[in-house]
Amino acid sequence: MLAPVEIDVETLRRMAALGGFAWTDAELESLRPAVERLLEMLERLEAVPIGELEPTTQYRVL
Amino acid sequence: MSELFWASMADLGRMIATKEVSPVEVIRAHLDRIAALDAKLRAFITVCADAALQAARGAEADLMAGKVAGPLHGVPWAPKDLYSTKGVRTTGGSKILADSVPRADATVVARLGAAGAIVLGKLNMHEFAYGPEGLNAHYGDARNPWDAGAHRITGGSSSGSGAAVAAGLAPGSLGSDTGGSIRIPASLCGITGLKPTYGRVSRAGVLPLAWSMDHVGPMTRTARDCALILHAIAGYDPADPTTSVLPVPDYTAALTGDMKGLRVGLLRAHFTDVAAPDVRASVEAAAKQLERAGAIVDEVNLAQVIHVAAASSAIVASEALAYHAAWMRSRAQDYQPDVRERLRVGAFISGTHYVRAQQVRALVSREVDEALAKRDVLLAPATPIPATILGERQTTLADGKSDVRSALIRLTRPFNFSGHPACAAPCGFTGSGLPIGLQIVGRPFDEATVLRVVDAYQRLTDWHTRRPPSA
C-alpha cells in the first residue's frame, strides 16, 4: 500500500509554469484533489510487472 | 411508410432506390421531426435545412436520370459537431470554435457524401468531446428521449447523436469515441453504436481529443445500418497515417443471422459483475439468448483492466492538453468548467508517467488478444448503469460507490486503450423504462463478426425497435 500523494500549491504552480500555464492559487487549489488522486493511481502503475514490454500506441498490422 | 423518420437507413435507401419515396420527402420528414422535438432534446447545434433540401432535390434528379450513388443514396444522417463540414460551422461543442467554418469536409463526411448520404445538420456533444455525460454549457445539455421529463443525461460525449437517433431526428450519425463516447450514449439512449478498430476509419478532419485513443464510427438504430455506414467510410486514407491498408470487407454480407458455433466470452470480473442488478441480469439474459441461438458461451476475466483507469487517464489528459495548450494559455475562461479542469490536470503528468501508461497499454492489449484467441467475441455491459439524472454526481456499483463519470466510462475505455472493435446495442430496459446496453468486442479488424453477432441478436429480440415515450 503506497502512502497517499500530497502535493502543495507551490509545487503545482512550478509544474504548471513549466508548461507555460500561469494559474491562480485558487485555481491550483481546486485542481489539487484531482491531481493527487491521479498521481497516486499512477504511482501504483510502477508496481505493474510489465517486464520488457515496449510502450505502444495503437499502431497494429497495417 | 407513414412515419419515415422511424425507418432504418437500409429501408430508406431501398425505398428511395425503388422510387417508393423521394429523397425530398425523406429529408422533409426528418426536418419536420427536428422542428417538432429539438427544442426539448437539444440534439442539434446547427440544422442545415436549406442545404439538405437542395441536396435531396439533386439526389432526386440523379435518381430520375438513373444515377444511384449506392445504398445510401438520398438517405439523411447527421455528424457530431466535431467533423469538419465544408462551409458549415464546426464548433466541437465549444465557444472557442463557435464561428469556425472549415474549407473542406472530413474524409468520412466526404465518403458518406460520395455514397449519396445527405447531412441534416451538426449534433450536440460534450465540449471538445471531453466528458461521458454529454453536457454542454454553451449549446445546452442534450436530453435523453427515454425520460419523459427530459431530466436525464444522454451520455456522451456524442450526446446529440444519441438523442437524435433514438428520437427519430436522424436515422444515423457519426460519433467519436475516446473512452466510450459512441457506446455510452448508444447504451443510455437505446441505440446501436460501433467503435471500429483503431486504424479502420480515418480521423482526418475530425477534432481530436487524444490522438492515440480516438476512434470514429457509426451510431444508428440497427447493426445493419452500422454495417452500411462502416462500409462507406472505412479504409486507408493518406490524410490519416494511422489508417490501415487492409481491404474493407462487405460488412452487410456478414450479417447472416447465424450464431452456430460462434464462441462468446462473457466478461465477468470488472465488467458484468460490477454492473447494477438490472444491467447484469439483462446482459446475462443476452448471453443465454445467444447460447440458445447456437453460440458457445463461456466466462472470461481480464485481470489487467484494473490498470486501465490510471493509464488511460494519463494518456488522454496528456494528449488532450497538448492539443489545447495554446487555447488554455489564452482562452481558458472560454471552456466550460469541467472540461477546463480536466485539461488542466494534464499539466501535472510527466513524460515517464505517459510512457509507463503506454507500456501498461501493451499489457492490456495483449490480454484482450489472448482472450480473443480462443473466442470470436467478448460480451459485457456497455455501461454498468442506465442514464442518470442531470447533475447527479454519485452512483453505486456492485463493488462500491463511484462518481458517475468514472462509472460511465469504466466498461468501454478498456477497448479504446486496446484498440479492439466494440459495439453497443440495446438488450433490455430497467423497471423505470430506461435502456440497458450490451457491448460486443471483437478481434482487431473483425468488425464483420462483431456486427454479425449484434445483428443476430437483433433478429432474436425487439429491444432495438422500441421507441422512447418523449418522442
XYZ file of C-alpha atoms in Angstrom:
533
model
C 0.000 0.000 0.000
C 1.536 3.290 -1.084
C 1.244 6.417 1.015
C -1.280 8.957 -0.274
C 0.282 11.509 -2.603
C 0.276 15.025 -1.210
C 1.271 17.966 -3.306
C 1.205 21.639 -2.308
C 0.047 24.595 -4.346
C 3.582 25.946 -4.719
C 4.713 22.708 -6.362
C 1.666 22.757 -8.615
C 2.437 26.345 -9.600
C 6.007 25.450 -10.571
C 4.899 22.421 -12.559
C 2.225 24.420 -14.373
C 4.739 27.173 -15.126
C 6.981 24.621 -16.871
C 4.149 24.110 -19.347
C 3.664 27.843 -19.740
C 0.488 27.987 -17.642
C 0.005 30.790 -15.112
C -2.884 29.701 -12.929
C -4.012 31.388 -9.727
C -3.623 29.823 -6.290
C -7.391 29.355 -6.118
C -7.382 27.537 -9.463
C -4.473 25.342 -8.411
C -6.075 24.597 -5.059
C -9.247 23.432 -6.771
C -7.178 21.119 -9.005
C -5.164 19.672 -6.131
C -7.503 16.768 -5.142
C -7.809 15.538 -8.739
C -4.055 15.787 -9.320
C -3.270 13.974 -6.070
C -5.720 11.188 -6.937
C -4.273 10.724 -10.409
C -0.627 10.789 -9.252
C -1.471 8.218 -6.586
C -3.036 5.967 -9.229
C -0.012 6.451 -11.482
C 2.373 5.526 -8.673
C 0.554 2.219 -8.410
C 1.358 1.555 -12.069
C 5.034 1.394 -11.100
C 4.295 -1.921 -9.403
C 2.727 -3.486 -12.518
C 5.002 -6.293 -13.824
C 5.489 -5.131 -17.395
C 8.842 -6.858 -17.938
C 10.398 -5.968 -21.267
C 7.187 -4.685 -22.849
C 7.780 -1.700 -25.058
C 5.374 1.225 -24.850
C 2.779 1.037 -27.537
C 0.347 3.312 -29.198
C -2.404 1.926 -31.364
C -0.468 1.114 -34.488
C -1.068 -2.501 -35.391
C -0.523 -4.504 -38.545
C -1.298 -2.035 -41.296
C -44.481 4.120 -44.596
C -46.378 6.790 -42.662
C -43.557 7.605 -40.276
C -40.491 7.881 -42.465
C -38.429 9.170 -39.552
C -38.548 5.721 -37.895
C -37.330 3.900 -40.996
C -33.825 2.471 -40.940
C -31.148 3.780 -43.281
C -31.238 0.467 -45.148
C -35.010 0.721 -45.649
C -34.838 4.390 -46.645
C -32.141 3.595 -49.203
C -34.220 0.762 -50.631
C -37.425 2.833 -50.741
C -35.611 5.699 -52.452
C -33.912 3.416 -54.990
C -37.247 1.810 -55.892
C -38.903 5.269 -56.058
C -41.342 4.298 -53.295
C -40.434 7.599 -51.644
C -38.450 10.583 -52.861
C -35.324 11.888 -51.119
C -37.151 15.218 -50.714
C -39.981 13.529 -48.783
C -37.466 11.760 -46.570
C -35.493 14.887 -45.805
C -38.697 16.892 -45.140
C -39.956 14.224 -42.733
C -36.749 14.482 -40.725
C -36.615 18.288 -40.805
C -40.220 18.378 -39.543
C -39.272 15.977 -36.793
C -36.318 18.152 -35.806
C -38.560 21.240 -35.781
C -41.056 19.475 -33.537
C -38.700 17.945 -30.981
C -35.298 19.562 -30.964
C -36.181 22.480 -28.710
C -36.747 19.879 -25.992
C -33.976 17.419 -26.857
C -31.257 19.897 -27.861
C -29.699 17.317 -30.135
C -28.623 19.730 -32.878
C -26.171 22.626 -32.718
C -26.756 23.539 -36.368
C -29.589 22.458 -38.671
C -28.800 22.617 -42.406
C -32.402 22.637 -43.667
C -31.883 24.519 -46.932
C -28.724 22.675 -47.916
C -30.298 19.313 -47.063
C -33.384 20.044 -49.191
C -31.212 21.235 -52.044
C -29.132 18.056 -51.839
C -32.337 15.994 -51.744
C -33.582 17.657 -54.931
C -30.233 16.852 -56.543
C -30.464 13.237 -55.372
C -33.964 13.023 -56.814
C -32.804 14.381 -60.158
C -29.946 11.888 -60.233
C -32.333 9.083 -59.426
C -34.641 10.074 -62.268
C -31.607 10.135 -64.569
C -30.746 6.590 -63.493
C -27.754 7.604 -61.399
C -27.770 5.979 -57.944
C -24.684 6.528 -55.778
C -25.327 3.399 -53.699
C -27.453 2.068 -50.838
C -27.284 5.426 -49.032
C -28.438 7.496 -51.994
C -30.650 10.292 -50.641
C -30.535 8.935 -47.079
C -30.183 11.551 -44.298
C -27.650 11.475 -41.481
C -26.029 13.944 -39.089
C -22.454 14.107 -37.790
C -21.364 15.039 -34.284
C -20.199 18.639 -34.440
C -16.506 17.785 -34.447
C -16.427 16.545 -38.037
C -15.277 19.201 -40.473
C -18.047 20.094 -42.887
C -17.214 22.347 -45.810
C -18.965 25.698 -45.417
C -20.833 24.635 -42.251
C -19.519 25.695 -38.864
C -17.833 23.005 -36.804
C -17.845 24.041 -33.173
C -16.612 20.992 -31.284
C -19.391 21.990 -28.903
C -17.263 24.936 -27.834
C -17.422 28.690 -27.619
C -13.840 28.831 -28.888
C -14.776 27.375 -32.290
C -18.288 28.840 -32.404
C -17.585 30.598 -35.701
C -15.127 28.146 -37.219
C -16.143 27.225 -40.770
C -13.995 24.526 -42.409
C -12.962 24.787 -46.043
C -13.159 21.044 -46.585
C -15.061 18.006 -45.384
C -13.540 15.430 -43.062
C -12.594 12.326 -45.058
C -15.518 10.327 -43.674
C -18.016 13.128 -44.345
C -16.790 13.260 -47.942
C -17.036 9.468 -48.231
C -20.630 9.420 -46.995
C -21.415 12.286 -49.362
C -19.948 10.304 -52.258
C -22.159 7.397 -51.172
C -25.167 9.666 -51.606
C -25.992 10.406 -47.950
C -27.303 13.867 -47.052
C -26.289 15.901 -43.978
C -29.250 17.197 -41.925
C -27.114 19.242 -39.535
C -24.451 19.059 -36.831
C -25.051 17.371 -33.495
C -24.506 18.424 -29.908
C -21.690 16.964 -27.831
C -19.803 17.335 -24.574
C -17.478 20.273 -25.158
C -14.459 19.114 -27.198
C -15.610 15.503 -26.552
C -14.066 15.592 -23.072
C -16.802 14.078 -20.916
C -19.020 10.975 -20.872
C -22.154 12.679 -19.560
C -22.802 14.716 -22.724
C -23.009 18.090 -21.003
C -22.680 21.356 -22.838
C -22.727 24.761 -21.178
C -22.667 26.659 -24.493
C -25.407 24.976 -26.546
C -27.436 23.354 -23.760
C -27.361 19.799 -22.435
C -28.850 17.252 -24.832
C -31.744 15.391 -23.144
C -32.381 11.680 -23.093
C -35.590 10.967 -25.064
C -36.335 7.986 -22.807
C -37.015 10.292 -19.878
C -40.386 11.906 -20.466
C -39.469 14.646 -18.011
C -36.321 15.283 -20.057
C -34.161 15.363 -16.962
C -31.715 12.586 -17.740
C -28.380 12.627 -19.499
C -27.931 11.101 -22.930
C -24.400 10.023 -22.123
C -21.547 11.401 -24.131
C -19.590 12.712 -25.488
C -21.694 12.069 -28.647
C -24.811 13.271 -26.816
C -26.698 14.801 -29.734
C -26.056 11.671 -31.805
C -27.620 9.511 -29.086
C -30.669 11.742 -28.679
C -31.225 12.385 -32.402
C -31.023 8.751 -33.493
C -33.112 7.483 -30.553
C -35.855 10.062 -31.149
C -36.074 9.740 -34.931
C -34.490 13.112 -35.722
C -31.852 11.332 -37.826
C -31.607 7.656 -38.771
C -27.843 7.617 -38.346
C -24.886 9.594 -37.136
C -21.132 9.508 -36.854
C -19.855 9.839 -33.307
C -16.355 9.721 -31.924
C -15.104 7.501 -29.109
C -12.034 8.131 -26.941
C -13.247 6.413 -23.749
C -16.696 5.265 -24.818
C -18.230 8.337 -26.444
C -20.074 6.329 -29.102
C -21.010 3.344 -26.931
C -22.064 5.252 -23.794
C -24.789 7.362 -25.462
C -25.767 4.313 -27.530
C -26.266 2.386 -24.291
C -28.104 5.168 -22.454
C -30.322 6.092 -25.420
C -31.118 2.549 -26.596
C -29.418 2.633 -29.997
C -26.576 0.765 -31.732
C -23.097 2.301 -31.806
C -19.887 0.851 -33.221
C -16.356 1.846 -32.280
C -14.279 0.245 -35.039
C -10.711 -0.978 -34.649
C -8.158 1.799 -34.294
C -6.912 2.401 -37.830
C -10.028 1.083 -39.591
C -11.600 4.535 -40.158
C -9.875 7.818 -40.950
C -9.824 10.554 -38.321
C -8.662 13.198 -40.796
C -10.726 16.351 -40.409
C -12.110 15.262 -37.028
C -11.245 17.411 -33.996
C -9.048 15.275 -31.739
C -9.373 14.639 -28.033
C -6.483 12.186 -27.652
C -4.918 11.048 -30.904
C -3.892 7.572 -29.798
C -7.279 6.793 -28.196
C -9.675 8.494 -30.659
C -11.919 6.352 -32.856
C -14.748 7.411 -35.162
C -17.741 5.266 -36.024
C -21.461 4.948 -36.747
C -24.436 5.371 -34.402
C -27.720 4.030 -35.773
C -30.756 2.046 -34.675
C -29.598 -1.298 -36.143
C -26.435 -3.300 -36.702
C -27.281 -3.406 -40.411
C -27.194 0.393 -40.629
C -23.858 0.436 -38.789
C -22.589 -2.027 -41.415
C -23.811 0.189 -44.257
C -22.108 3.281 -42.863
C -18.914 1.452 -41.937
C -18.605 0.070 -45.455
C -18.858 3.601 -46.841
C -16.301 5.192 -44.502
C -13.698 2.500 -43.735
C -10.347 2.114 -45.421
C -6.979 3.682 -45.949
C -6.723 7.454 -46.082
C -3.430 9.134 -46.935
C -4.555 12.077 -44.774
C -4.546 9.843 -41.674
C -1.276 7.909 -41.335
C -2.785 5.566 -38.741
C -5.316 4.091 -41.169
C -4.858 0.519 -42.298
C -4.369 -0.662 -45.864
C -6.238 -3.880 -45.090
C -9.110 -4.354 -47.554
C -12.601 -3.316 -46.456
C -14.982 -6.280 -46.481
C -18.678 -6.125 -47.337
C -19.987 -5.840 -43.793
C -23.623 -6.371 -44.748
C -22.710 -9.710 -46.357
C -21.529 -10.878 -42.936
C -24.984 -10.368 -41.420
C -26.142 -13.950 -41.832
C -28.052 -14.283 -38.571
C -26.101 -17.471 -37.929
C -24.669 -17.879 -34.434
C -23.979 -21.613 -34.570
C -20.589 -22.486 -33.128
C -19.600 -18.869 -32.508
C -17.542 -18.631 -29.313
C -18.627 -15.857 -26.951
C -16.746 -14.979 -23.763
C -18.881 -13.308 -21.093
C -16.624 -10.827 -19.301
C -17.249 -11.365 -15.622
C -14.958 -9.656 -13.061
C -14.598 -5.884 -13.532
C -17.373 -5.941 -16.167
C -20.699 -7.785 -15.764
C -20.124 -8.410 -12.069
C -19.787 -4.707 -11.194
C -22.940 -3.619 -13.024
C -26.232 -2.589 -11.425
C -28.510 -5.624 -10.843
C -30.890 -4.970 -13.740
C -27.996 -4.336 -16.146
C -26.286 -7.513 -15.038
C -29.493 -9.540 -15.403
C -30.116 -8.182 -18.928
C -26.596 -8.973 -20.120
C -26.725 -12.465 -18.626
C -30.076 -12.978 -20.359
C -28.494 -11.845 -23.642
C -25.712 -14.402 -23.173
C -28.314 -17.130 -22.702
C -30.188 -15.962 -25.785
C -27.031 -16.161 -27.888
C -26.392 -19.616 -26.443
C -29.880 -20.773 -27.417
C -29.145 -19.499 -30.933
C -26.151 -21.815 -31.141
C -23.273 -19.814 -29.690
C -20.827 -21.432 -27.287
C -20.669 -19.154 -24.257
C -18.056 -19.308 -21.527
C -16.850 -16.861 -18.893
C -13.613 -14.932 -19.021
C -11.793 -12.389 -16.868
C -9.393 -9.646 -17.907
C -7.296 -9.135 -14.780
C -5.142 -6.322 -16.176
C -8.057 -3.965 -16.772
C -7.702 -2.735 -13.186
C -4.817 -0.615 -14.529
C -6.788 0.946 -17.373
C -8.268 3.869 -15.429
C -4.899 5.218 -14.314
C -3.028 4.566 -17.529
C -5.684 5.855 -19.896
C -6.242 8.947 -17.749
C -2.549 9.758 -18.074
C -2.620 9.267 -21.836
C -5.841 11.175 -22.511
C -5.007 14.050 -20.160
C -1.528 14.466 -21.697
C -2.628 14.269 -25.317
C -5.695 16.454 -24.750
C -3.709 19.207 -23.079
C -1.091 19.036 -25.830
C -3.827 19.798 -28.377
C -5.470 22.519 -26.256
C -2.334 24.102 -24.754
C -2.391 27.339 -26.749
C -6.081 27.990 -26.029
C -5.590 27.019 -22.382
C -2.994 29.781 -22.135
C -5.049 32.434 -23.916
C -8.740 31.488 -23.608
C -9.096 29.247 -20.560
C -12.170 31.178 -19.413
C -13.989 30.159 -22.610
C -14.048 26.447 -21.679
C -16.900 25.036 -19.615
C -15.646 24.421 -16.069
C -15.493 20.599 -16.010
C -13.570 20.449 -19.292
C -11.182 23.213 -18.233
C -10.387 21.326 -15.031
C -9.791 18.012 -16.820
C -7.488 19.702 -19.308
C -5.515 21.399 -16.552
C -4.800 18.079 -14.828
C -2.742 17.108 -17.870
C -0.095 19.652 -16.907
C 0.983 17.513 -13.951
C 1.653 14.254 -15.768
C 5.312 13.609 -16.511
C 6.855 12.060 -19.584
C 7.747 8.962 -17.578
C 4.124 8.608 -16.422
C 3.000 8.813 -20.044
C 5.463 6.171 -21.237
C 4.641 3.866 -18.327
C 0.977 4.185 -19.234
C 1.778 3.171 -22.820
C 3.672 0.126 -21.537
C 0.628 -0.884 -19.488
C -1.392 -0.408 -22.636
C 0.660 -3.084 -24.371
C -0.017 -5.413 -21.439
C -3.780 -4.885 -21.561
C -3.886 -5.181 -25.353
C -2.054 -8.494 -25.154
C -4.503 -9.797 -22.552
C -7.523 -8.890 -24.693
C -5.847 -10.557 -27.709
C -5.281 -13.704 -25.640
C -8.930 -13.813 -24.551
C -9.963 -13.487 -28.188
C -7.530 -16.160 -29.383
C -9.957 -18.765 -28.036
C -13.173 -16.854 -28.705
C -14.742 -14.932 -31.587
C -16.167 -12.126 -29.446
C -16.428 -10.961 -25.838
C -19.700 -9.845 -24.224
C -20.133 -7.292 -21.441
C -22.452 -4.469 -20.458
C -21.699 -1.249 -22.346
C -22.337 0.825 -19.231
C -22.818 -0.513 -15.696
C -25.659 1.924 -15.053
C -28.526 3.397 -17.087
C -28.962 7.133 -17.729
C -28.581 9.255 -14.607
C -30.369 12.487 -13.789
C -28.643 15.670 -14.956
C -26.413 16.890 -12.144
C -26.267 13.523 -10.366
C -22.642 13.027 -9.277
C -22.513 9.740 -7.397
C -23.743 6.228 -8.113
C -23.326 2.788 -6.595
C -21.869 -0.210 -8.418
C -21.650 -3.764 -7.145
C -18.118 -3.122 -5.882
C -18.823 0.183 -4.172
C -19.605 3.846 -4.659
C -18.354 5.617 -7.774
C -18.646 9.028 -9.322
C -20.979 8.905 -12.323
C -18.261 9.904 -14.785
C -15.949 7.033 -13.811
C -18.839 4.579 -13.817
C -19.940 5.588 -17.326
C -16.546 5.016 -18.946
C -15.428 2.065 -16.867
C -16.539 -0.739 -19.209
C -15.913 0.942 -22.551
C -12.497 2.570 -22.012
C -10.509 -0.692 -21.907
C -11.190 -1.139 -25.639
C -10.121 2.369 -26.565
C -6.978 1.518 -24.680
C -6.524 -1.766 -26.541
C -7.940 -0.598 -29.887
C -10.285 -3.588 -30.352
C -13.613 -3.058 -32.174
C -16.631 -2.866 -29.873
C -20.329 -2.333 -30.495
C -23.030 -1.284 -28.032
C -26.657 -2.267 -28.598
C -29.846 -2.317 -26.523
C -30.528 -5.507 -24.519
C -33.331 -4.539 -22.166
C -34.901 -1.847 -20.027
C -34.846 -1.036 -16.352
C -38.006 -1.162 -14.283
C -38.365 2.572 -14.840
C -38.123 2.216 -18.609
C -34.529 3.259 -19.262
C -32.491 1.421 -21.919
C -29.752 -1.049 -20.987
C -26.888 -1.678 -23.398
C -24.640 -4.647 -24.022
C -21.220 -4.492 -25.642
C -19.715 -6.960 -28.134
C -15.918 -6.810 -28.520
C -14.086 -8.436 -31.414
C -10.649 -9.164 -32.795
C -8.771 -6.311 -34.457
C -10.265 -5.509 -37.874
C -13.002 -8.103 -37.413
C -15.915 -5.678 -37.271
C -17.762 -8.118 -39.535
C -18.076 -10.689 -36.744
C -18.982 -8.039 -34.160
C -21.779 -6.754 -36.387
C -22.853 -10.301 -37.241
C -23.396 -11.052 -33.543
C -25.269 -7.798 -32.866
C -27.423 -8.313 -35.966
C -28.180 -11.909 -34.987
C -29.164 -10.690 -31.517
C -31.405 -8.026 -33.036
C -33.140 -10.682 -35.142
C -33.929 -12.538 -31.911
C -35.079 -9.545 -29.850
C -37.082 -6.371 -30.265
C -35.254 -4.043 -27.872
C -33.861 -2.008 -30.753
C -37.323 -1.473 -32.232
C -38.830 0.181 -29.130
C -39.397 3.925 -29.282
C -38.981 6.454 -26.476
C -42.113 7.937 -24.862
C -40.995 11.530 -25.265
C -40.583 11.022 -28.996
